[in-house]
Amino acid sequence: MLELDQHPSGRHFLQIPGPSPVPDRILRAMSLPTIDHRGPEFGELGLKVLGGIRKIFQTQHPVIIYPASGTGAWEAALSNTLSPGDSVLMFETGHFATLWKQMALRLGLQPEFLSLPESQSWRHGVQPKLIEARLQEDREHRIKAVCVVHNETSTGVTSDIAAVRRAIDAADHPALLLVDTISGLASADYRHDEWGVDVSVSGSQKGLMLPPGVSFNALSPKAIEASQRSTLPRGFWAWDEILSANANGYWPYTPNTNLLYGLAEALDMLLGEGLEQVFARHERWGEGVRRAVNAWGLEIQCQEPALYSPVLTGVVTPEGIDADEVRRTIYDRFDLSLGTGLGKAKGRMFRIGHLGDCNDLTLIATLGGCEAGLKLCGIELFGSGMQAALDFFADNPAPGTPAARKLAADAPTGQPQADAVRA
Ligand SMILES: *Cc1c(COP(=O)(O)O)cnc(C)c1O
């Protein structure tokens, strides 16, 4: 532990999958004086963030912004659309899916938790076929909602949300589709309208590059309709009062003004870069980090290459090595924070975040810290992961850079880079 009067030089490496490193530009925007949340200036800010955030969710419909962590927005999604005793179908992708299920129980819902056998559990995405089969059996339509996690932050596995929608439609079932994209939004491709999601839940401290404390519900017309009939109690979370105040850019209570300055700045940055490029940037970082893990000869937690998370990578430590001991060594020696194994995965894996204010070289430094820490803990590595990632980054220039544009212009087929990244 560091003494209180010691301060390490240089920046701490916050490579956990949320909170992610916040760009200086956003920190500066948040340092402006707090304004009257009922004054004219605030209305403009409110309308700006409420409009901009829809583009991030890729929706034409309203998005609710709460001054709360993501967990609050989970509760809001359930309590606005469902009634006491309703059955909900959930899928055990990992720790966050498990926590959402526990919340459903606390709220008086009846969650049904679909899981894979223990040996495959937490290493795959949602299985749309299992969802479809369960909904087919539910002829009386007792299941009122299907709830799934888009990017399971505890494992580094994404799920195909469009396929879950198709499964619900194939079963001709009226259940709502509620999706947690708390760590997926603004890093991994996410399309609220196109994928037919009824409520998308997200938070500020992951892909949006903000500090914790803001969270979201993106709605569909069907979700708004359900909220007019559902009877779970809700006060603070109730959509109706917020939606009417939001029409003019205000809230029924005091919103977190300075975090909204930060959100406005994040929207400018992300929409200025363009969502496609934002997604490509994270895909490429994910590929670089996975090449490092492969070069070390360690296992990646996700066992479905098509579902590798562009946001984080779960690294399984060899039998007999406590992953938290590795994390502790890396923190003490290199001032680098990595994500701990959560729930069932505790001690078995650590997580490398590749989101927020990163670049190729911060990731190379992160991988260097991991590599040295793994060796210090007595793990024999096949080769240098840091070098493998560096080679990959050098051969595949970052999207949007002059080097990438030159490569694309020179290539006979026009798209060598996208292929390399997806490979
Ligand atoms: C971070 C996270 C949460 C929890 O959000 P909080 O802001 O910590 O309340 C839930 N689900 C997923 C997938 C997450 O990544």
Tab-separated table of C-alpha atoms and ligand atoms in Angstrom:
chain	number	residue	atom	x	y	z
A	1	MET	CA	0.000	0.000	0.000
A	2	LEU	CA	1.139	3.527	-0.718
A	3	GLU	CA	1.632	5.884	2.201
A	4	LEU	CA	-0.892	8.704	2.199
A	5	ASP	CA	1.749	11.358	1.622
A	6	GLN	CA	3.198	9.516	-1.367
A	7	HIS	CA	1.857	10.143	-4.801
A	8	PRO	CA	3.067	7.958	-7.667
A	9	SER	CA	4.394	9.930	-10.608
A	10	GLY	CA	2.605	9.808	-13.938
A	11	ARG	CA	-0.952	8.709	-14.548
A	12	HIS	CA	-2.532	5.712	-12.913
A	13	PHE	CA	-3.523	3.067	-15.486
A	14	LEU	CA	-7.239	2.488	-14.919
A	15	GLN	CA	-7.696	-0.515	-17.208
A	16	ILE	CA	-10.798	-1.938	-15.560
A	17	PRO	CA	-13.939	-2.331	-17.694
A	18	GLY	CA	-15.622	0.597	-16.033
A	19	PRO	CA	-15.253	3.148	-14.658
A	20	SER	CA	-13.135	3.805	-17.731
A	21	PRO	CA	-10.486	6.526	-18.019
A	22	VAL	CA	-12.220	9.905	-18.521
A	23	PRO	CA	-10.764	12.168	-21.236
A	24	ASP	CA	-9.363	15.493	-19.942
A	25	ARG	CA	-11.722	17.313	-22.276
A	26	ILE	CA	-14.702	15.812	-20.400
A	27	LEU	CA	-13.177	16.514	-16.973
A	28	ARG	CA	-12.701	20.145	-17.970
A	29	ALA	CA	-16.278	20.436	-19.241
A	30	MET	CA	-17.511	19.120	-15.876
A	31	SER	CA	-15.487	21.685	-13.925
A	32	LEU	CA	-17.690	24.593	-15.090
A	33	PRO	CA	-19.899	26.288	-12.472
A	34	THR	CA	-23.173	24.557	-11.646
A	35	ILE	CA	-26.187	26.430	-13.049
A	36	ASP	CA	-29.856	26.795	-12.050
A	37	HIS	CA	-31.523	23.565	-13.149
A	38	ARG	CA	-34.769	25.512	-13.719
A	39	GLY	CA	-33.163	28.407	-15.592
A	40	PRO	CA	-33.130	29.048	-19.374
A	41	GLU	CA	-29.540	27.899	-19.879
A	42	PHE	CA	-30.311	24.494	-18.411
A	43	GLY	CA	-33.215	23.820	-20.814
A	44	GLU	CA	-30.827	24.116	-23.737
A	45	LEU	CA	-28.357	21.695	-22.157
A	46	GLY	CA	-31.193	19.275	-21.357
A	47	LEU	CA	-32.501	19.277	-24.920
A	48	LYS	CA	-28.995	18.832	-26.278
A	49	VAL	CA	-28.178	15.746	-24.213
A	50	LEU	CA	-31.644	14.208	-24.614
A	51	GLY	CA	-31.368	14.583	-28.406
A	52	GLY	CA	-27.750	13.443	-28.656
A	53	ILE	CA	-28.131	10.341	-26.530
A	54	ARG	CA	-30.827	9.013	-28.900
A	55	LYS	CA	-28.214	8.937	-31.657
A	56	ILE	CA	-25.938	6.844	-29.445
A	57	PHE	CA	-28.725	4.294	-28.803
A	58	GLN	CA	-29.653	4.546	-32.523
A	59	THR	CA	-33.267	5.300	-31.655
A	60	GLN	CA	-35.982	7.763	-32.669
A	61	HIS	CA	-37.763	7.223	-29.354
A	62	PRO	CA	-37.269	8.874	-25.930
A	63	VAL	CA	-34.304	8.089	-23.704
A	64	ILE	CA	-34.663	8.675	-19.946
A	65	ILE	CA	-31.578	10.009	-18.126
A	66	TYR	CA	-31.330	9.237	-14.384
A	67	PRO	CA	-28.885	10.644	-11.819
A	68	ALA	CA	-28.058	7.083	-10.700
A	69	SER	CA	-25.673	4.232	-11.377
A	70	GLY	CA	-26.587	1.523	-13.885
A	71	THR	CA	-28.223	-0.564	-11.170
A	72	GLY	CA	-30.856	2.150	-10.767
A	73	ALA	CA	-31.646	2.020	-14.483
A	74	TRP	CA	-32.024	-1.798	-14.221
A	75	GLU	CA	-34.646	-1.263	-11.529
A	76	ALA	CA	-36.334	1.431	-13.607
A	77	ALA	CA	-36.621	-0.871	-16.637
A	78	LEU	CA	-38.315	-3.600	-14.585
A	79	SER	CA	-40.486	-1.433	-12.348
A	80	ASN	CA	-41.900	0.703	-15.168
A	81	THR	CA	-42.985	-2.175	-17.392
A	82	LEU	CA	-43.956	-5.099	-15.132
A	83	SER	CA	-46.454	-6.018	-12.402
A	84	PRO	CA	-46.024	-8.000	-9.164
A	85	GLY	CA	-45.711	-11.742	-9.824
A	86	ASP	CA	-44.947	-11.387	-13.547
A	87	SER	CA	-42.696	-14.081	-15.009
A	88	VAL	CA	-39.551	-12.865	-16.731
A	89	LEU	CA	-37.147	-14.978	-18.777
A	90	MET	CA	-33.476	-14.219	-18.148
A	91	PHE	CA	-30.239	-15.833	-19.337
A	92	GLU	CA	-27.172	-16.571	-17.189
A	93	THR	CA	-24.350	-15.031	-19.192
A	94	GLY	CA	-22.361	-14.097	-16.070
A	95	HIS	CA	-22.267	-12.052	-12.887
A	96	PHE	CA	-24.265	-9.067	-14.147
A	97	ALA	CA	-27.059	-11.241	-15.540
A	98	THR	CA	-27.142	-12.937	-12.120
A	99	LEU	CA	-27.402	-9.616	-10.273
A	100	TRP	CA	-30.224	-8.446	-12.535
A	101	LYS	CA	-32.075	-11.680	-11.821
A	102	GLN	CA	-31.623	-11.151	-8.065
A	103	MET	CA	-33.053	-7.669	-8.434
A	104	ALA	CA	-36.104	-9.085	-10.269
A	105	LEU	CA	-36.655	-11.425	-7.301
A	106	ARG	CA	-36.408	-8.563	-4.810
A	107	LEU	CA	-38.987	-6.602	-6.786
A	108	GLY	CA	-41.484	-9.459	-6.527
A	109	LEU	CA	-41.134	-10.762	-10.079
A	110	GLN	CA	-40.698	-14.432	-10.968
A	111	PRO	CA	-37.474	-14.735	-12.920
A	112	GLU	CA	-36.764	-17.920	-14.811
A	113	PHE	CA	-33.012	-18.220	-15.342
A	114	LEU	CA	-31.867	-20.167	-18.418
A	115	SER	CA	-28.288	-21.474	-18.121
A	116	LEU	CA	-25.799	-23.591	-20.010
A	117	PRO	CA	-24.252	-26.639	-18.302
A	118	GLU	CA	-21.654	-25.702	-15.677
A	119	SER	CA	-18.662	-26.513	-17.931
A	120	GLN	CA	-19.804	-23.972	-20.557
A	121	SER	CA	-21.439	-21.502	-18.218
A	122	TRP	CA	-20.165	-17.892	-18.312
A	123	ARG	CA	-18.127	-18.544	-21.475
A	124	HIS	CA	-20.832	-18.106	-24.125
A	125	GLY	CA	-23.510	-15.619	-25.105
A	126	VAL	CA	-27.281	-15.805	-24.790
A	127	GLN	CA	-28.601	-18.826	-26.742
A	128	PRO	CA	-31.510	-17.531	-28.867
A	129	LYS	CA	-32.652	-21.104	-29.616
A	130	LEU	CA	-33.205	-21.812	-25.907
A	131	ILE	CA	-35.160	-18.563	-25.580
A	132	GLU	CA	-37.289	-19.462	-28.595
A	133	ALA	CA	-37.995	-22.992	-27.311
A	134	ARG	CA	-39.031	-21.690	-23.874
A	135	LEU	CA	-41.310	-19.049	-25.368
A	136	GLN	CA	-42.909	-21.639	-27.687
A	137	GLU	CA	-43.904	-23.654	-24.610
A	138	ASP	CA	-45.439	-20.602	-22.952
A	139	ARG	CA	-48.761	-20.774	-24.792
A	140	GLU	CA	-50.602	-18.730	-22.146
A	141	HIS	CA	-48.055	-15.904	-22.457
A	142	ARG	CA	-47.249	-15.826	-18.765
A	143	ILE	CA	-43.739	-14.587	-19.557
A	144	LYS	CA	-43.976	-10.810	-19.777
A	145	ALA	CA	-40.366	-9.927	-20.576
A	146	VAL	CA	-37.111	-11.407	-21.858
A	147	CYS	CA	-34.127	-9.757	-20.111
A	148	VAL	CA	-30.593	-10.199	-21.438
A	149	VAL	CA	-27.172	-8.586	-21.099
A	150	HIS	CA	-25.599	-7.316	-24.332
A	151	ASN	CA	-21.976	-7.104	-23.178
A	152	GLU	CA	-21.381	-9.312	-20.120
A	153	THR	CA	-18.693	-7.293	-18.349
A	154	SER	CA	-17.809	-10.115	-15.952
A	155	THR	CA	-16.664	-12.405	-18.795
A	156	GLY	CA	-15.977	-10.370	-21.944
A	157	VAL	CA	-18.686	-12.127	-23.974
A	158	THR	CA	-21.257	-10.231	-26.048
A	159	SER	CA	-24.648	-11.530	-27.155
A	160	ASP	CA	-26.455	-11.243	-30.477
A	161	ILE	CA	-29.418	-9.065	-29.525
A	162	ALA	CA	-30.929	-9.067	-33.048
A	163	ALA	CA	-31.020	-12.884	-32.837
A	164	VAL	CA	-32.833	-12.715	-29.480
A	165	ARG	CA	-35.414	-10.442	-31.110
A	166	ARG	CA	-35.823	-12.944	-33.988
A	167	ALA	CA	-36.273	-15.749	-31.453
A	168	ILE	CA	-39.108	-13.854	-29.730
A	169	ASP	CA	-40.737	-13.143	-33.100
A	170	ALA	CA	-40.300	-16.740	-34.290
A	171	ALA	CA	-42.187	-17.909	-31.200
A	172	ASP	CA	-44.827	-15.274	-31.992
A	173	HIS	CA	-44.630	-14.201	-28.353
A	174	PRO	CA	-45.658	-10.752	-27.030
A	175	ALA	CA	-42.966	-10.524	-24.271
A	176	LEU	CA	-41.060	-7.275	-24.015
A	177	LEU	CA	-37.318	-7.349	-24.763
A	178	LEU	CA	-35.244	-5.617	-22.056
A	179	VAL	CA	-31.498	-5.343	-22.660
A	180	ASP	CA	-28.633	-4.317	-20.370
A	181	THR	CA	-26.071	-2.552	-22.552
A	182	ILE	CA	-24.471	-0.780	-19.597
A	183	SER	CA	-20.958	-1.634	-20.772
A	184	GLY	CA	-21.726	-2.157	-24.461
A	185	LEU	CA	-23.150	1.219	-25.426
A	186	ALA	CA	-20.790	3.598	-27.261
A	187	SER	CA	-18.089	0.911	-27.624
A	188	ALA	CA	-19.826	-2.073	-29.240
A	189	ASP	CA	-22.399	-1.672	-32.023
A	190	TYR	CA	-25.850	-1.281	-30.493
A	191	ARG	CA	-29.130	-0.554	-32.323
A	192	HIS	CA	-32.165	-0.026	-30.091
A	193	ASP	CA	-34.727	0.487	-32.886
A	194	GLU	CA	-33.377	-1.847	-35.560
A	195	TRP	CA	-33.034	-4.734	-33.081
A	196	GLY	CA	-36.542	-4.188	-31.744
A	197	VAL	CA	-35.498	-3.633	-28.131
A	198	ASP	CA	-38.232	-2.329	-25.797
A	199	VAL	CA	-36.033	-1.005	-22.981
A	200	SER	CA	-32.264	-0.581	-23.281
A	201	VAL	CA	-30.456	0.050	-20.006
A	202	SER	CA	-27.090	1.806	-19.900
A	203	GLY	CA	-24.724	3.804	-17.709
A	204	SER	CA	-22.199	6.608	-17.969
A	205	GLN	CA	-18.917	5.145	-16.701
A	206	LYS	CA	-18.113	2.642	-19.440
A	207	GLY	CA	-18.228	3.447	-23.169
A	208	LEU	CA	-19.510	6.974	-22.632
A	209	MET	CA	-16.197	7.765	-20.872
A	210	LEU	CA	-17.880	9.682	-18.016
A	211	PRO	CA	-17.523	9.233	-14.278
A	212	PRO	CA	-20.184	7.009	-12.643
A	213	GLY	CA	-23.516	8.588	-11.750
A	214	VAL	CA	-25.682	8.826	-14.872
A	215	SER	CA	-27.765	6.007	-16.323
A	216	PHE	CA	-30.321	5.510	-19.048
A	217	ASN	CA	-33.479	3.767	-20.208
A	218	ALA	CA	-34.080	3.927	-23.975
A	219	LEU	CA	-37.766	3.203	-24.617
A	220	SER	CA	-39.966	1.803	-27.383
A	221	PRO	CA	-43.601	2.785	-27.945
A	222	LYS	CA	-44.554	-0.723	-26.728
A	223	ALA	CA	-42.590	-0.175	-23.499
A	224	ILE	CA	-44.316	3.177	-22.908
A	225	GLU	CA	-47.678	1.495	-23.457
A	226	ALA	CA	-46.754	-1.298	-21.020
A	227	SER	CA	-45.806	1.328	-18.414
A	228	GLN	CA	-49.367	2.684	-18.516
A	229	ARG	CA	-50.783	-0.725	-17.477
A	230	SER	CA	-48.065	-2.174	-15.226
A	231	THR	CA	-48.442	-1.920	-11.460
A	232	LEU	CA	-45.067	-2.441	-9.752
A	233	PRO	CA	-44.596	0.552	-7.414
A	234	ARG	CA	-42.241	3.253	-8.697
A	235	GLY	CA	-41.736	6.822	-7.619
A	236	PHE	CA	-38.317	8.217	-8.441
A	237	TRP	CA	-38.015	5.889	-11.452
A	238	ALA	CA	-41.437	6.636	-12.992
A	239	TRP	CA	-41.078	7.481	-16.673
A	240	ASP	CA	-44.299	9.519	-17.063
A	241	GLU	CA	-43.297	12.608	-15.017
A	242	ILE	CA	-39.783	12.571	-16.425
A	243	LEU	CA	-41.034	12.355	-20.004
A	244	SER	CA	-43.323	15.367	-19.553
A	245	ALA	CA	-40.590	17.497	-17.943
A	246	ASN	CA	-38.049	16.368	-20.569
A	247	ALA	CA	-40.217	17.804	-23.367
A	248	ASN	CA	-38.695	21.216	-22.502
A	249	GLY	CA	-35.268	19.946	-21.451
A	250	TYR	CA	-35.968	19.801	-17.687
A	251	TRP	CA	-36.383	17.137	-14.971
A	252	PRO	CA	-38.969	16.784	-12.194
A	253	TYR	CA	-36.079	16.868	-9.654
A	254	THR	CA	-32.499	18.150	-9.577
A	255	PRO	CA	-30.489	16.371	-12.253
A	256	ASN	CA	-26.710	15.993	-11.932
A	257	THR	CA	-25.871	19.149	-13.826
A	258	ASN	CA	-22.089	18.823	-14.038
A	259	LEU	CA	-22.243	15.216	-15.206
A	260	LEU	CA	-24.614	16.414	-17.929
A	261	TYR	CA	-21.956	18.950	-19.034
A	262	GLY	CA	-19.691	15.934	-19.304
A	263	LEU	CA	-22.337	13.986	-21.227
A	264	ALA	CA	-22.749	16.858	-23.703
A	265	GLU	CA	-18.982	16.811	-24.259
A	266	ALA	CA	-18.893	13.004	-24.640
A	267	LEU	CA	-21.691	13.200	-27.222
A	268	ASP	CA	-19.729	15.801	-29.200
A	269	MET	CA	-16.659	13.571	-29.123
A	270	LEU	CA	-18.408	10.304	-30.043
A	271	LEU	CA	-20.750	11.702	-32.685
A	272	GLY	CA	-17.916	13.836	-34.083
A	273	GLU	CA	-15.804	10.710	-34.531
A	274	GLY	CA	-18.774	8.791	-35.927
A	275	LEU	CA	-20.214	5.654	-34.329
A	276	GLU	CA	-18.848	3.320	-36.997
A	277	GLN	CA	-15.335	4.480	-36.297
A	278	VAL	CA	-15.895	4.288	-32.530
A	279	PHE	CA	-16.927	0.628	-32.901
A	280	ALA	CA	-14.015	-0.172	-35.257
A	281	ARG	CA	-11.581	1.432	-32.809
A	282	HIS	CA	-12.723	-0.854	-29.976
A	283	GLU	CA	-12.786	-3.971	-32.220
A	284	ARG	CA	-9.203	-3.292	-33.173
A	285	TRP	CA	-8.088	-2.807	-29.569
A	286	GLY	CA	-9.850	-6.023	-28.603
A	287	GLU	CA	-8.058	-7.895	-31.382
A	288	GLY	CA	-4.686	-6.496	-30.268
A	289	VAL	CA	-5.274	-7.537	-26.646
A	290	ARG	CA	-6.446	-11.032	-27.668
A	291	ARG	CA	-3.303	-11.468	-29.774
A	292	ALA	CA	-1.317	-10.655	-26.648
A	293	VAL	CA	-3.196	-13.242	-24.567
A	294	ASN	CA	-2.688	-15.854	-27.302
A	295	ALA	CA	1.032	-15.056	-27.500
A	296	TRP	CA	1.333	-15.525	-23.723
A	297	GLY	CA	-0.295	-18.922	-24.167
A	298	LEU	CA	-3.121	-18.079	-21.759
A	299	GLU	CA	-6.808	-18.766	-22.231
A	300	ILE	CA	-9.470	-16.186	-23.078
A	301	GLN	CA	-12.636	-16.549	-21.005
A	302	CYS	CA	-14.928	-16.106	-24.058
A	303	GLN	CA	-15.123	-19.330	-26.052
A	304	GLU	CA	-17.090	-17.977	-29.024
A	305	PRO	CA	-14.828	-15.914	-31.295
A	306	ALA	CA	-17.835	-14.281	-32.987
A	307	LEU	CA	-18.844	-12.925	-29.565
A	308	TYR	CA	-15.487	-11.597	-28.326
A	309	SER	CA	-16.152	-8.341	-26.518
A	310	PRO	CA	-14.608	-5.224	-28.062
A	311	VAL	CA	-14.818	-3.629	-24.577
A	312	LEU	CA	-12.807	-5.966	-22.367
A	313	THR	CA	-10.962	-9.292	-22.436
A	314	GLY	CA	-11.221	-11.886	-19.672
A	315	VAL	CA	-7.872	-13.649	-19.139
A	316	VAL	CA	-7.940	-17.042	-17.396
A	317	THR	CA	-4.931	-17.668	-15.140
A	318	PRO	CA	-3.325	-21.136	-15.111
A	319	GLU	CA	-4.520	-23.764	-12.614
A	320	GLY	CA	-3.187	-23.022	-9.123
A	321	ILE	CA	-2.521	-19.325	-9.754
A	322	ASP	CA	-4.791	-16.845	-7.967
A	323	ALA	CA	-5.749	-14.180	-10.511
A	324	ASP	CA	-6.244	-11.646	-7.709
A	325	GLU	CA	-2.656	-12.192	-6.574
A	326	VAL	CA	-1.547	-11.376	-10.134
A	327	ARG	CA	-3.717	-8.250	-10.093
A	328	ARG	CA	-2.312	-7.181	-6.741
A	329	THR	CA	1.273	-7.610	-7.934
A	330	ILE	CA	0.587	-5.576	-11.069
A	331	TYR	CA	-1.101	-2.833	-9.043
A	332	ASP	CA	1.707	-2.619	-6.496
A	333	ARG	CA	4.539	-2.737	-8.997
A	334	PHE	CA	3.143	-0.799	-11.954
A	335	ASP	CA	0.287	1.390	-10.660
A	336	LEU	CA	-2.095	-0.422	-13.021
A	337	SER	CA	-5.649	-1.482	-12.078
A	338	LEU	CA	-7.178	-4.538	-13.781
A	339	GLY	CA	-10.696	-5.902	-13.328
A	340	THR	CA	-11.145	-8.639	-10.733
A	341	GLY	CA	-12.881	-11.948	-11.404
A	342	LEU	CA	-16.498	-11.560	-10.245
A	343	GLY	CA	-18.763	-14.131	-8.627
A	344	LYS	CA	-18.019	-17.645	-9.915
A	345	ALA	CA	-14.931	-16.384	-11.758
A	346	LYS	CA	-13.256	-14.963	-8.617
A	347	GLY	CA	-9.555	-15.839	-8.494
A	348	ARG	CA	-9.723	-17.630	-11.862
A	349	MET	CA	-9.467	-14.699	-14.234
A	350	PHE	CA	-8.693	-11.002	-14.499
A	351	ARG	CA	-10.181	-8.546	-16.952
A	352	ILE	CA	-8.384	-6.031	-19.161
A	353	GLY	CA	-10.555	-3.059	-20.138
A	354	HIS	CA	-9.991	-1.557	-23.586
A	355	LEU	CA	-12.492	1.284	-23.429
A	356	GLY	CA	-12.595	4.948	-22.492
A	357	ASP	CA	-9.671	7.314	-22.956
A	358	CYS	CA	-7.152	4.770	-24.355
A	359	ASN	CA	-4.836	4.600	-27.301
A	360	ASP	CA	-2.506	2.008	-28.793
A	361	LEU	CA	0.359	2.915	-26.511
A	362	THR	CA	-1.644	3.007	-23.271
A	363	LEU	CA	-2.770	-0.511	-24.175
A	364	ILE	CA	0.789	-1.596	-24.972
A	365	ALA	CA	1.870	-0.259	-21.578
A	366	THR	CA	-1.045	-2.089	-19.947
A	367	LEU	CA	-0.038	-5.330	-21.652
A	368	GLY	CA	3.577	-4.700	-20.594
A	369	GLY	CA	2.455	-4.388	-16.965
A	370	CYS	CA	0.409	-7.588	-17.284
A	371	GLU	CA	3.282	-9.455	-18.885
A	372	ALA	CA	5.770	-8.465	-16.195
A	373	GLY	CA	3.256	-9.150	-13.409
A	374	LEU	CA	2.397	-12.612	-14.770
A	375	LYS	CA	6.101	-13.498	-14.825
A	376	LEU	CA	6.622	-12.093	-11.312
A	377	CYS	CA	3.887	-14.461	-10.157
A	378	GLY	CA	5.816	-17.389	-11.579
A	379	ILE	CA	3.739	-17.989	-14.694
A	380	GLU	CA	5.730	-19.246	-17.651
A	381	LEU	CA	4.628	-17.426	-20.780
A	382	PHE	CA	5.029	-18.786	-24.343
A	383	GLY	CA	6.088	-15.456	-25.764
A	384	SER	CA	5.643	-11.713	-25.552
A	385	GLY	CA	2.034	-10.611	-25.766
A	386	MET	CA	3.069	-6.999	-25.692
A	387	GLN	CA	5.151	-7.502	-28.837
A	388	ALA	CA	2.334	-9.385	-30.586
A	389	ALA	CA	-0.089	-6.545	-29.895
A	390	LEU	CA	2.432	-3.934	-30.959
A	391	ASP	CA	3.011	-5.760	-34.258
A	392	PHE	CA	-0.728	-5.971	-34.841
A	393	PHE	CA	-1.221	-2.254	-34.125
A	394	ALA	CA	1.725	-1.334	-36.338
A	395	ASP	CA	0.449	-3.444	-39.256
A	396	ASN	CA	-3.123	-2.206	-38.902
A	397	PRO	CA	-3.235	1.571	-38.469
A	398	ALA	CA	-6.029	2.983	-36.277
A	399	PRO	CA	-9.263	3.702	-38.192
A	400	GLY	CA	-9.600	7.301	-39.304
A	401	THR	CA	-5.870	8.036	-39.227
A	402	PRO	CA	-3.984	9.199	-42.350
A	403	ALA	CA	-2.062	5.889	-42.328
A	404	ALA	CA	-5.324	3.902	-42.408
A	405	ARG	CA	-6.696	6.045	-45.229
A	406	LYS	CA	-3.523	5.572	-47.238
A	407	LEU	CA	-3.617	1.819	-46.715
A	408	ALA	CA	-7.269	1.690	-47.831
A	409	ALA	CA	-6.542	3.803	-50.924
A	410	ASP	CA	-3.548	1.640	-51.923
A	411	ALA	CA	-5.317	-1.688	-51.389
A	412	PRO	CA	-6.726	-3.375	-54.506
A	413	THR	CA	-9.920	-4.547	-52.757
A	414	GLY	CA	-10.305	-1.403	-50.682
A	415	GLN	CA	-10.898	-3.105	-47.329
A	416	PRO	CA	-7.897	-5.088	-46.124
A	417	GLN	CA	-7.990	-3.556	-42.681
A	418	ALA	CA	-11.525	-4.498	-41.720
A	419	ASP	CA	-10.787	-8.118	-42.668
A	420	ALA	CA	-7.648	-8.202	-40.583
A	421	VAL	CA	-9.468	-6.807	-37.558
A	422	ARG	CA	-12.383	-9.199	-37.849
A	423	ALA	CA	-10.184	-12.247	-38.479
B	1	LIG	C1	-21.301	-1.947	-14.673
B	1	LIG	C2	-22.422	-2.837	-15.027
B	1	LIG	C3	-23.605	-2.901	-14.270
B	1	LIG	C4	-23.772	-2.173	-12.972
B	1	LIG	O1	-23.789	-0.808	-13.130
B	1	LIG	P1	-23.504	0.150	-11.885
B	1	LIG	O2	-23.289	1.476	-12.540
B	1	LIG	O3	-22.305	-0.394	-11.186
B	1	LIG	O4	-24.708	0.141	-11.022
B	1	LIG	C5	-24.615	-3.728	-14.706
B	1	LIG	N1	-24.498	-4.463	-15.825
B	1	LIG	C6	-23.371	-4.442	-16.565
B	1	LIG	C7	-23.307	-5.289	-17.792
B	1	LIG	C8	-22.306	-3.630	-16.183
B	1	LIG	O5	-21.191	-3.616	-16.928
